[in-house]
Every structure is written in C-alpha cells, then in structure tokens.
C-alpha cells in the first residue's frame, strides 16, 4: 500500500511539475530571497552509546573545560567518575571509583543514581542507597569533595538528606532559579498506595532542605503507572524564561518513559499550581530505531556551549527476563535537544545507535527545514514530529567518499532522487539506488558556513528546494544557489 501511495503521489507530482515550477518562481523569484544568519545552535553529532552498562547517567560540564560523568553501575555497589574534554571522549575515558558502599548498615546496598554538582567551590555527589539490614530502605545521601579534580578529591560523607517522611526516596537533583537553590527528588508518600511522587524544596545547604516540601507530580496517567506507579528521576533545564523538569515514569523496562513539567521562572516554584504537566509522555521507546525504555535523563551542553544535549539510558532490546533491575544492560546515550518555536523542548525520539542525526535548515528561508512528508522530501516550518526532519549523515552508499542522508525515524530509508525529484525511500540494495542516494558534500554555495549536496551520478546538479519541494537540479542563478544551501542544526 505504501508503494502504491508513493507511486500515486510521484506521478501526480510529475504531472503538476510545470505548475509547481511556475508557482515556485513566484515564491522564490528575484527580490524574495532572504539570507539567513548562521544558526545560533549549529549541528552537533555524537556516536552512541557513550557507555555500556551505565544507567541513570549524569554529565556535568564544568568551568575547567571537562565533562564529568557518573552513573549507576549494575553491581549497585560504588560510585564512579569519568572525565573528558568532550562528551564523546567520555566513552573511552578511564573510570575512577570515588566511593564504595558500606560493609554493613546504611549506605550498604543499592547504590543508585549518583549526580555530581559543583557548589560554592566544592564538589557534591547526590545518590540513593539502601541498608544491609533492609536493601529497600532507600534514602538520599550526599558526599562532599574538596579539590579541583573530583576524581582525586578528598571525599567525606555529609549524611542523609532528611525530608518530611522516613520513606523510600531517591533521585535527588539540585538547581538554581533566580538565585535560589532547590532540591527535587522522588519519594513515596506513606499514606498513598503509590510508589513515588516528585517533590521540591528550597535548600539551606548543599546537603539539607528547608521549609515544607511540595509535591509537583503524582503518577496518575496510564503511561505513568505501567508495572508500577512511578514518577522519579527529575532533571531540570531552563530556557526562555521557563523552567522545565523532565521525569521518568512507569516500570524500568520498555515502558519506562519521560514526562515533563513546566513553570515560569518568575513564578513561585513552591506553589504546585505554578507547574503544568504534559498529558502525554515526551520521550518513549521506539521499535524502528531499536531503543527501549528511555529514561532517567539529565541535561548538559555541547562543547561549543551552543546546543543543549539530552543524556539518558535505555536498552537496545525490548524483552527482559526477570526483574528489570537485575538486567545490567542499560546504556548511557546522548543526543541533541531541540526547541520548538513556542520555546518548549522537543525531545524527538531515541535515535538509532551510531552517529546522531541533524537537521538541515534552508539558507534563504531559515524557519524551514528539510523533512519528509508521505516520503516526499520538502521544506517546512514547525515540523512535527521532529524526527521527520532529522537525517543521519553517513558514508555514501556508493563507498566513493560521498555521503548519504538516512532518515532518523525510518532507518534504512535515504534521501534519493528519482526523475530529479527527491524522495525518502528504502535502500533496495541496487547500484542504482546507491548512486541516486549518494551526494558529494560541498561548502554551501551561498555561504561556505553552510552545506550543499551535489548529486553523485549527476555532477553539477544539487539538492535544492523549489516551491517547498526538493529536486536535484542544475543551478544558474543566485537564487538557485541559495535554494541549494542549507545549515546543519
């Protein structure tokens, strides 16, 4: 059926090509070409996974030029740290154990979800732990480190973070809004048949809260209550005068997913009414890309400081034998976080393993992105879903030094030209397809900071937009060259 629909649309497109060209002349003719500025947030790519068998990941970029990475180890017995000057470098960075569980008593079992922060000249690690006498007596604890490098710092225990109740509590994170430091965490309300809710309080020190905590979220939606009634793992990012708090929901198998809370940075954050909760999850398993149970995220920034980066764990298979907590194969992954026109985050989908995708914006229509719609390649504004406008730039299918552009949400499908129209189609393994789907990546024809794509088998013809649709055409005018120039984002 898909092939029939594509064929119908393709034939219709060919019959109407003359009309489209005439219309495009009106839309993109002389005098209407507007030059875009180089994007404020250029493309950034990484290769996943960043770390095998590392769950609940937290990556912190410090002012010393290093990224610091900690995560839950599958043995649940220690806290580890890595550092590197790049996010990708964390993959091969040596790992140091900075603290080991107690032989008996509290902090003697289930060492979970460490986070590292730098506060007032010292390092702090927040983590959860059980007791040797009761491994499920999970509570939140803090380590303090003195020294420039936390891998070699002198660490001391600051003890338990005391909250309203002595109950199951974990996943502490800290952040500052308008000069006020807050702690957010997950905890079980003993009076409710629930697992955990999300709470917030001000802090009086890096290891203590002050005032009465408030509940921001309770698992009530169906997608928050699969297996267990869970809201946990809060993580905060601020953008455009808003505070966004992602959190994880449901059991830690393939049902694990992210929800989102948002509030104005100028509001009273300790008033639950200041926060809005999305009614649907913002980040979920994706069978097409082979990623399951994405969750317990954190946020960091790219090496140039211009892009926000989503850090999370997942598995590359759906079915788990036994308790998911006994399955060691959650991996740390990263991908760029995008922002919608309304200023809210767009998490997209957990992308396939390997190189992360990017978006291509038009040089002369900067709010338009290359995307596929019913498998036809075009440019559009406000693309939804985001993944329709994400492509992995991979070695060319011809193996000739060219590149191919693989769809993020349809792995194995590539931008290719057919009768000089550009479509997204599945690689059929033929030499013809490989040639049609391979392009020489050139410096942008209208701006060398951008990129242009020259056809491998029709040299001199480039991918360009015309009437919002993509074609492979010969170029002769400044407008033609502008239409064939894109920016990676």
Short mmCIF file of C-alpha atoms in Angstrom, two decimals:
data_model
loop_
_atom_site.label_atom_id
_atom_site.label_comp_id
_atom_site.label_asym_id
_atom_site.label_seq_id
_atom_site.Cartn_x
_atom_site.Cartn_y
_atom_site.Cartn_z
CA UNK A 1 0.00 0.00 0.00
CA UNK A 2 2.81 2.40 0.86
CA UNK A 3 4.40 1.78 -2.54
CA UNK A 4 1.07 2.43 -4.28
CA UNK A 5 0.57 5.69 -2.40
CA UNK A 6 4.11 6.81 -3.15
CA UNK A 7 3.63 5.96 -6.81
CA UNK A 8 0.36 7.90 -7.00
CA UNK A 9 1.90 10.90 -5.34
CA UNK A 10 5.00 10.69 -7.51
CA UNK A 11 3.03 10.53 -10.74
CA UNK A 12 0.81 13.37 -9.61
CA UNK A 13 3.91 15.36 -8.78
CA UNK A 14 5.33 14.81 -12.27
CA UNK A 15 2.07 15.83 -13.96
CA UNK A 16 1.92 19.01 -11.91
CA UNK A 17 5.62 19.85 -12.11
CA UNK A 18 5.09 22.68 -14.56
CA UNK A 19 2.52 24.24 -12.27
CA UNK A 20 4.82 23.87 -9.25
CA UNK A 21 7.72 25.44 -11.09
CA UNK A 22 5.59 28.40 -12.08
CA UNK A 23 4.36 28.79 -8.52
CA UNK A 24 7.88 28.45 -7.15
CA UNK A 25 9.05 31.22 -9.43
CA UNK A 26 6.60 33.48 -7.63
CA UNK A 27 7.66 32.23 -4.21
CA UNK A 28 11.43 32.24 -4.66
CA UNK A 29 11.99 34.62 -7.53
CA UNK A 30 14.35 37.59 -7.53
CA UNK A 31 13.77 40.02 -4.72
CA UNK A 32 12.29 37.45 -2.32
CA UNK A 33 15.48 35.62 -1.34
CA UNK A 34 16.38 36.38 2.27
CA UNK A 35 19.79 35.43 3.61
CA UNK A 36 19.77 33.59 6.91
CA UNK A 37 22.28 34.13 9.65
CA UNK A 38 24.38 31.15 10.64
CA UNK A 39 22.24 29.27 13.18
CA UNK A 40 22.80 30.13 16.81
CA UNK A 41 22.75 26.40 17.56
CA UNK A 42 24.69 24.60 14.81
CA UNK A 43 24.68 20.85 14.24
CA UNK A 44 26.36 18.70 16.85
CA UNK A 45 26.71 14.96 16.49
CA UNK A 46 27.86 12.11 18.69
CA UNK A 47 28.18 8.35 18.33
CA UNK A 48 26.05 6.22 20.66
CA UNK A 49 26.23 4.57 23.05
CA UNK A 50 28.52 6.64 25.24
CA UNK A 51 28.85 3.96 27.93
CA UNK A 52 27.72 0.35 28.19
CA UNK A 53 26.18 -0.92 31.43
CA UNK A 54 25.80 2.55 32.90
CA UNK A 55 22.29 3.61 33.96
CA UNK A 56 20.84 6.84 35.42
CA UNK A 57 23.57 8.90 33.74
CA UNK A 58 24.57 12.39 34.80
CA UNK A 59 27.01 14.52 32.78
CA UNK A 60 28.17 17.85 34.19
CA UNK A 61 30.20 20.37 32.19
CA UNK A 62 32.49 22.32 34.49
CA UNK A 63 34.27 25.61 34.02
CA UNK A 64 37.62 23.79 33.92
CA UNK A 65 36.81 22.56 30.40
CA UNK A 66 35.99 19.00 31.44
CA UNK A 67 32.82 16.96 31.32
CA UNK A 68 32.29 14.83 34.43
CA UNK A 69 30.23 11.68 34.09
CA UNK A 70 28.75 9.43 36.75
CA UNK A 71 26.08 6.74 36.59
CA UNK A 72 24.66 3.69 38.32
CA UNK A 73 26.82 0.59 37.88
CA UNK A 74 24.98 -2.76 37.55
CA UNK A 75 26.61 -4.11 40.72
CA UNK A 76 24.93 -1.28 42.70
CA UNK A 77 27.98 -1.14 44.96
CA UNK A 78 30.03 2.00 44.20
CA UNK A 79 30.15 5.49 42.72
CA UNK A 80 32.32 6.02 39.68
CA UNK A 81 33.50 9.08 37.77
CA UNK A 82 34.98 9.75 34.35
CA UNK A 83 36.13 13.00 32.81
CA UNK A 84 37.00 14.15 29.31
CA UNK A 85 37.16 17.41 27.38
CA UNK A 86 34.44 16.17 25.01
CA UNK A 87 31.24 14.24 25.51
CA UNK A 88 32.39 11.61 23.04
CA UNK A 89 35.66 11.32 24.92
CA UNK A 90 33.78 10.02 27.96
CA UNK A 91 33.30 6.78 26.05
CA UNK A 92 36.95 5.79 26.42
CA UNK A 93 37.91 7.87 29.46
CA UNK A 94 39.33 5.89 32.39
CA UNK A 95 36.93 5.37 35.25
CA UNK A 96 37.71 6.08 38.90
CA UNK A 97 35.82 4.73 41.90
CA UNK A 98 35.45 7.60 44.37
CA UNK A 99 33.32 5.84 46.97
CA UNK A 100 32.28 2.28 47.84
CA UNK A 101 29.23 1.08 49.74
CA UNK A 102 29.43 0.40 53.46
CA UNK A 103 30.12 -3.15 54.56
CA UNK A 104 27.15 -3.02 56.91
CA UNK A 105 24.30 -0.74 57.90
CA UNK A 106 23.00 2.27 55.95
CA UNK A 107 24.58 3.05 52.59
CA UNK A 108 25.33 -0.65 52.34
CA UNK A 109 23.14 -1.68 49.38
CA UNK A 110 21.51 -0.46 46.17
CA UNK A 111 23.82 2.45 45.40
CA UNK A 112 21.76 4.27 42.78
CA UNK A 113 21.55 7.33 40.58
CA UNK A 114 24.57 9.47 41.51
CA UNK A 115 24.69 13.08 40.35
CA UNK A 116 27.72 15.36 40.54
CA UNK A 117 27.45 19.11 41.11
CA UNK A 118 29.88 21.94 41.92
CA UNK A 119 28.53 24.29 44.58
CA UNK A 120 30.37 27.16 46.28
CA UNK A 121 33.82 25.84 45.47
CA UNK A 122 33.25 22.20 46.43
CA UNK A 123 32.04 19.05 44.69
CA UNK A 124 28.88 17.26 45.77
CA UNK A 125 27.55 13.87 44.76
CA UNK A 126 23.91 13.06 45.49
CA UNK A 127 22.96 9.38 45.48
CA UNK A 128 20.47 6.88 46.86
CA UNK A 129 21.28 3.82 48.95
CA UNK A 130 19.64 1.07 50.95
CA UNK A 131 20.85 -0.72 54.07
CA UNK A 132 22.37 -4.14 54.57
CA UNK A 133 19.54 -4.82 57.03
CA UNK A 134 16.89 -3.64 54.55
CA UNK A 135 18.03 -3.18 50.95
CA UNK A 136 14.76 -1.41 50.12
CA UNK A 137 15.15 1.21 52.82
CA UNK A 138 16.28 3.56 50.07
CA UNK A 139 17.24 7.06 51.22
CA UNK A 140 19.15 10.01 49.75
CA UNK A 141 22.71 10.82 50.77
CA UNK A 142 25.40 13.37 49.94
CA UNK A 143 29.17 13.24 49.50
CA UNK A 144 31.33 16.37 49.65
CA UNK A 145 34.60 16.58 47.73
CA UNK A 146 37.45 19.04 48.21
CA UNK A 147 39.90 19.57 45.37
CA UNK A 148 39.98 20.87 41.81
CA UNK A 149 39.58 17.43 40.24
CA UNK A 150 36.76 15.31 41.70
CA UNK A 151 38.47 12.12 40.56
CA UNK A 152 41.28 12.84 43.03
CA UNK A 153 39.34 14.94 45.56
CA UNK A 154 39.10 14.13 49.24
CA UNK A 155 35.54 12.90 49.76
CA UNK A 156 33.56 12.92 53.00
CA UNK A 157 30.04 11.80 53.83
CA UNK A 158 27.58 14.57 54.70
CA UNK A 159 24.86 12.09 55.62
CA UNK A 160 21.22 11.62 54.73
CA UNK A 161 19.02 14.33 53.25
CA UNK A 162 16.12 14.48 55.68
CA UNK A 163 12.65 15.05 54.22
CA UNK A 164 9.12 15.07 55.58
CA UNK A 165 8.96 11.29 55.94
CA UNK A 166 11.28 8.37 56.53
CA UNK A 167 10.18 6.56 53.38
CA UNK A 168 11.52 5.29 50.07
CA UNK A 169 13.27 8.31 48.49
CA UNK A 170 15.79 8.70 45.72
CA UNK A 171 16.98 10.61 42.64
CA UNK A 172 17.94 13.92 44.23
CA UNK A 173 18.89 16.73 41.87
CA UNK A 174 19.69 20.36 42.59
CA UNK A 175 19.32 23.54 40.55
CA UNK A 176 19.21 27.32 40.93
CA UNK A 177 16.48 29.68 39.69
CA UNK A 178 16.78 33.43 40.29
CA UNK A 179 19.49 32.89 42.89
CA UNK A 180 17.53 30.34 44.91
CA UNK A 181 18.83 26.77 45.17
CA UNK A 182 16.27 23.97 45.12
CA UNK A 183 16.31 20.22 45.60
CA UNK A 184 13.94 17.97 43.69
CA UNK A 185 13.58 14.26 44.29
CA UNK A 186 11.24 11.24 44.19
CA UNK A 187 9.63 9.85 47.34
CA UNK A 188 6.85 7.56 48.47
CA UNK A 189 4.01 9.16 50.39
CA UNK A 190 3.28 6.57 53.11
CA UNK A 191 -0.41 7.49 53.14
CA UNK A 192 -0.97 6.67 49.47
CA UNK A 193 -0.98 3.41 47.52
CA UNK A 194 1.74 4.68 45.25
CA UNK A 195 5.39 4.17 44.50
CA UNK A 196 6.93 7.64 44.17
CA UNK A 197 5.92 11.25 43.51
CA UNK A 198 8.11 14.24 42.57
CA UNK A 199 8.86 16.77 45.33
CA UNK A 200 10.54 20.16 45.55
CA UNK A 201 12.06 22.19 48.40
CA UNK A 202 14.49 25.02 48.96
CA UNK A 203 17.94 24.14 50.29
CA UNK A 204 19.64 25.59 53.35
CA UNK A 205 22.94 23.93 52.46
CA UNK A 206 24.14 21.53 49.75
CA UNK A 207 23.06 18.63 51.99
CA UNK A 208 19.86 19.89 53.64
CA UNK A 209 16.47 21.25 52.67
CA UNK A 210 14.48 23.93 54.43
CA UNK A 211 10.77 24.60 54.71
CA UNK A 212 7.95 22.26 53.81
CA UNK A 213 8.44 20.22 50.63
CA UNK A 214 5.72 20.42 47.98
CA UNK A 215 4.54 17.68 45.66
CA UNK A 216 4.82 18.66 41.99
CA UNK A 217 3.64 15.45 40.33
CA UNK A 218 1.94 12.18 41.15
CA UNK A 219 1.63 9.27 38.70
CA UNK A 220 -1.98 9.31 37.55
CA UNK A 221 -1.88 8.89 33.76
CA UNK A 222 -1.94 5.38 32.31
CA UNK A 223 1.55 5.82 30.84
CA UNK A 224 2.89 6.68 34.32
CA UNK A 225 1.54 3.59 36.02
CA UNK A 226 2.58 0.62 33.85
CA UNK A 227 4.04 -2.01 36.16
CA UNK A 228 4.50 0.50 38.97
CA UNK A 229 3.02 3.89 39.82
CA UNK A 230 6.20 5.88 39.36
CA UNK A 231 7.34 9.46 38.94
CA UNK A 232 11.10 9.65 39.53
CA UNK A 233 14.41 10.96 38.22
CA UNK A 234 13.66 14.70 37.94
CA UNK A 235 16.03 16.75 35.77
CA UNK A 236 15.84 20.49 35.16
CA UNK A 237 16.67 22.68 32.18
CA UNK A 238 15.91 26.39 31.81
CA UNK A 239 15.15 28.14 28.54
CA UNK A 240 13.48 31.38 27.52
CA UNK A 241 12.33 32.36 30.99
CA UNK A 242 10.81 28.94 31.68
CA UNK A 243 11.82 26.08 33.94
CA UNK A 244 11.33 22.59 32.52
CA UNK A 245 11.53 19.47 34.67
CA UNK A 246 11.58 16.12 32.95
CA UNK A 247 10.93 12.98 34.95
CA UNK A 248 10.70 9.24 34.40
CA UNK A 249 7.57 7.15 34.70
CA UNK A 250 6.41 3.51 34.95
CA UNK A 251 8.49 0.36 35.39
CA UNK A 252 12.14 0.33 34.30
CA UNK A 253 11.51 -1.94 31.32
CA UNK A 254 10.39 -0.91 27.83
CA UNK A 255 7.51 1.03 29.39
CA UNK A 256 9.90 3.49 31.02
CA UNK A 257 9.48 6.95 29.51
CA UNK A 258 9.80 10.68 30.16
CA UNK A 259 7.14 13.17 31.19
CA UNK A 260 7.52 16.93 31.50
CA UNK A 261 6.59 19.67 33.96
CA UNK A 262 6.97 23.36 33.17
CA UNK A 263 6.74 26.65 35.04
CA UNK A 264 7.62 30.28 34.54
CA UNK A 265 11.00 31.13 36.05
CA UNK A 266 9.34 34.15 37.67
CA UNK A 267 6.60 32.12 39.36
CA UNK A 268 6.54 30.74 42.89
CA UNK A 269 8.08 27.35 42.14
CA UNK A 270 6.97 26.05 45.54
CA UNK A 271 3.35 26.53 44.51
CA UNK A 272 2.25 23.37 42.68
CA UNK A 273 -0.23 25.49 40.71
CA UNK A 274 2.74 27.19 39.03
CA UNK A 275 3.58 23.97 37.22
CA UNK A 276 1.93 22.44 34.16
CA UNK A 277 2.19 18.74 33.39
CA UNK A 278 2.08 17.33 29.87
CA UNK A 279 -0.77 14.82 29.47
CA UNK A 280 1.34 12.56 27.23
CA UNK A 281 4.93 11.33 27.51
CA UNK A 282 7.61 13.35 25.71
CA UNK A 283 10.13 10.53 25.11
CA UNK A 284 9.27 6.86 24.64
CA UNK A 285 10.51 3.53 23.30
CA UNK A 286 10.92 3.34 19.53
CA UNK A 287 10.87 -0.02 17.78
CA UNK A 288 12.05 1.45 14.46
CA UNK A 289 15.31 2.72 15.97
CA UNK A 290 15.66 -0.25 18.34
CA UNK A 291 15.61 1.78 21.57
CA UNK A 292 13.58 0.72 24.57
CA UNK A 293 12.81 2.22 27.96
CA UNK A 294 14.50 5.61 27.56
CA UNK A 295 14.60 7.46 30.82
CA UNK A 296 16.32 8.78 33.91
CA UNK A 297 17.82 11.63 31.98
CA UNK A 298 19.97 14.64 32.68
CA UNK A 299 20.93 17.63 30.56
CA UNK A 300 24.28 19.05 29.54
CA UNK A 301 25.58 21.38 26.82
CA UNK A 302 27.66 20.82 23.71
CA UNK A 303 31.37 21.56 23.55
CA UNK A 304 30.78 24.96 21.96
CA UNK A 305 28.07 25.77 24.51
CA UNK A 306 25.51 26.42 21.77
CA UNK A 307 23.39 23.27 21.92
CA UNK A 308 21.54 21.54 24.72
CA UNK A 309 22.21 17.82 24.97
CA UNK A 310 19.88 15.17 26.35
CA UNK A 311 21.58 12.41 28.37
CA UNK A 312 19.64 9.24 29.20
CA UNK A 313 19.78 5.48 29.41
CA UNK A 314 17.92 2.78 27.53
CA UNK A 315 18.30 -0.77 26.25
CA UNK A 316 18.63 -1.99 22.68
CA UNK A 317 16.09 -4.79 23.17
CA UNK A 318 12.52 -4.93 24.42
CA UNK A 319 12.08 -8.24 26.19
CA UNK A 320 13.70 -8.74 29.59
CA UNK A 321 13.91 -11.98 31.52
CA UNK A 322 13.09 -11.48 35.19
CA UNK A 323 13.26 -8.25 37.17
CA UNK A 324 14.46 -5.34 35.02
CA UNK A 325 16.58 -4.14 37.96
CA UNK A 326 18.64 -7.30 37.58
CA UNK A 327 19.24 -6.70 33.89
CA UNK A 328 22.63 -4.93 33.59
CA UNK A 329 22.39 -3.68 30.03
CA UNK A 330 21.09 -0.14 30.30
CA UNK A 331 23.42 2.10 28.31
CA UNK A 332 24.22 5.80 28.51
CA UNK A 333 23.27 7.71 25.36
CA UNK A 334 23.20 11.34 24.23
CA UNK A 335 21.50 13.35 21.50
CA UNK A 336 20.80 16.98 20.76
CA UNK A 337 17.73 18.51 22.42
CA UNK A 338 15.77 20.83 20.12
CA UNK A 339 13.42 23.70 20.94
CA UNK A 340 10.06 24.37 19.35
CA UNK A 341 9.02 27.79 18.08
CA UNK A 342 6.92 28.24 21.24
CA UNK A 343 10.00 27.79 23.43
CA UNK A 344 9.20 24.29 24.71
CA UNK A 345 11.65 21.39 24.38
CA UNK A 346 11.25 18.82 21.62
CA UNK A 347 12.81 15.54 22.73
CA UNK A 348 12.08 13.78 19.44
CA UNK A 349 12.70 10.03 19.50
CA UNK A 350 15.57 7.97 20.92
CA UNK A 351 17.68 7.79 17.79
CA UNK A 352 19.37 4.68 16.44
CA UNK A 353 22.78 3.60 17.70
CA UNK A 354 25.70 5.11 15.83
CA UNK A 355 26.06 8.70 14.71
CA UNK A 356 23.28 11.02 15.86
CA UNK A 357 21.19 12.84 13.24
CA UNK A 358 20.99 16.53 12.46
CA UNK A 359 18.51 18.90 10.82
CA UNK A 360 19.04 20.95 7.67
CA UNK A 361 17.56 24.44 7.60
CA UNK A 362 17.15 26.49 4.44
CA UNK A 363 19.70 29.26 3.85
CA UNK A 364 17.15 31.65 2.40
CA UNK A 365 14.11 30.54 4.43
CA UNK A 366 15.67 29.97 7.86
CA UNK A 367 12.48 28.76 9.54
CA UNK A 368 12.10 25.90 7.04
CA UNK A 369 13.71 22.51 7.49
CA UNK A 370 14.29 19.61 5.13
CA UNK A 371 11.80 16.91 6.04
CA UNK A 372 9.86 14.02 4.53
CA UNK A 373 6.10 14.01 4.24
CA UNK A 374 4.48 10.89 2.81
CA UNK A 375 8.06 10.07 1.81
CA UNK A 376 8.37 13.14 -0.43
CA UNK A 377 11.28 15.39 0.56
CA UNK A 378 10.36 19.02 1.09
CA UNK A 379 10.98 22.01 3.37
CA UNK A 380 8.51 23.04 6.06
CA UNK A 381 8.19 25.15 9.19
CA UNK A 382 7.29 23.82 12.62
CA UNK A 383 7.93 20.21 11.64
CA UNK A 384 6.09 17.65 13.73
CA UNK A 385 7.13 15.03 14.52
CA UNK A 386 10.66 16.34 14.87
CA UNK A 387 12.19 13.11 13.54
CA UNK A 388 10.67 13.76 10.10
CA UNK A 389 13.30 16.49 9.80
CA UNK A 390 16.27 14.58 11.19
CA UNK A 391 18.81 12.80 8.99
CA UNK A 392 21.99 10.89 9.76
CA UNK A 393 24.87 11.92 7.52
CA UNK A 394 26.58 8.58 6.87
CA UNK A 395 29.24 7.31 4.46
CA UNK A 396 27.85 7.26 0.94
CA UNK A 397 26.17 4.06 -0.20
CA UNK A 398 28.47 4.10 -3.23
CA UNK A 399 31.50 3.88 -0.96
CA UNK A 400 33.10 6.62 -3.02
CA UNK A 401 33.83 9.27 -0.39
CA UNK A 402 30.34 10.72 -0.86
CA UNK A 403 27.69 10.83 1.87
CA UNK A 404 24.14 9.58 2.17
CA UNK A 405 21.37 11.03 4.32
CA UNK A 406 19.46 8.43 6.29
CA UNK A 407 16.07 9.15 7.82
CA UNK A 408 16.13 9.22 11.63
CA UNK A 409 12.70 7.68 12.09
CA UNK A 410 12.89 5.30 9.12
CA UNK A 411 16.32 3.69 9.45
CA UNK A 412 17.37 2.17 6.13
CA UNK A 413 15.49 4.85 4.19
CA UNK A 414 17.54 7.54 2.45
CA UNK A 415 17.13 10.75 0.55
CA UNK A 416 17.41 9.77 -3.13
CA UNK A 417 16.50 11.37 -6.42
CA UNK A 418 14.19 9.75 -8.94
CA UNK A 419 13.45 11.64 -12.14
CA UNK A 420 15.23 14.50 -10.33
CA UNK A 421 12.62 14.60 -7.55
CA UNK A 422 13.94 13.88 -4.06
CA UNK A 423 12.19 11.22 -2.00
CA UNK A 424 12.87 9.22 1.14
CA UNK A 425 12.95 5.58 0.12
CA UNK A 426 14.13 2.24 1.46
CA UNK A 427 17.51 1.07 0.23
CA UNK A 428 16.81 -1.80 -2.15
CA UNK A 429 20.46 -2.78 -2.35
CA UNK A 430 20.88 -1.94 -6.03
CA UNK A 431 23.74 0.03 -7.53
CA UNK A 432 21.19 2.44 -8.99
CA UNK A 433 19.75 3.23 -5.58
CA UNK A 434 23.23 3.67 -4.09
CA UNK A 435 24.12 6.15 -6.82
CA UNK A 436 20.83 8.05 -6.55
CA UNK A 437 21.20 8.26 -2.75
CA UNK A 438 24.83 9.42 -2.68
CA UNK A 439 25.92 13.03 -2.72
CA UNK A 440 29.16 14.96 -2.58
CA UNK A 441 29.06 17.23 0.44
CA UNK A 442 30.25 20.71 -0.56
CA UNK A 443 30.71 24.00 1.22
CA UNK A 444 27.48 25.95 0.94
CA UNK A 445 27.15 27.56 -2.48
CA UNK A 446 25.77 30.77 -0.97
CA UNK A 447 27.62 30.61 2.34
CA UNK A 448 30.67 28.44 2.99
CA UNK A 449 29.49 28.04 6.59
CA UNK A 450 26.56 26.07 5.20
CA UNK A 451 26.45 22.90 3.13
CA UNK A 452 25.30 21.93 -0.36
CA UNK A 453 24.78 18.41 -1.72
CA UNK A 454 25.86 17.60 -5.27
CA UNK A 455 24.44 14.52 -6.95
CA UNK A 456 26.95 11.68 -7.20
CA UNK A 457 25.66 10.38 -10.53
CA UNK A 458 24.66 13.75 -12.00
CA UNK A 459 27.59 16.06 -11.24
CA UNK A 460 26.58 19.71 -11.46
CA UNK A 461 23.09 19.01 -10.10
CA UNK A 462 22.38 19.81 -6.46
CA UNK A 463 19.62 19.18 -3.95
CA UNK A 464 17.57 22.39 -3.89
CA UNK A 465 14.13 23.43 -2.75
CA UNK A 466 11.64 24.86 -5.23
CA UNK A 467 8.10 25.61 -4.20
CA UNK A 468 8.96 23.87 -0.90
CA UNK A 469 9.69 20.56 -2.65
CA UNK A 470 13.19 19.15 -3.11
CA UNK A 471 14.71 18.42 -6.50
CA UNK A 472 18.12 17.67 -7.93
CA UNK A 473 18.76 20.41 -10.46
CA UNK A 474 21.47 22.31 -12.30
CA UNK A 475 21.95 25.79 -10.87
CA UNK A 476 22.49 29.05 -12.71
CA UNK A 477 21.30 31.97 -10.59
CA UNK A 478 21.99 33.35 -7.13
CA UNK A 479 18.51 32.24 -6.10
CA UNK A 480 19.26 28.72 -7.34
CA UNK A 481 22.41 28.60 -5.23
CA UNK A 482 20.58 29.97 -2.21
CA UNK A 483 17.90 27.30 -2.62
CA UNK A 484 20.69 24.66 -2.63
CA UNK A 485 22.38 25.91 0.54
CA UNK A 486 21.50 24.54 3.96
CA UNK A 487 22.70 24.85 7.51
CA UNK A 488 23.22 21.88 9.81
CA UNK A 489 21.36 22.24 13.09
#
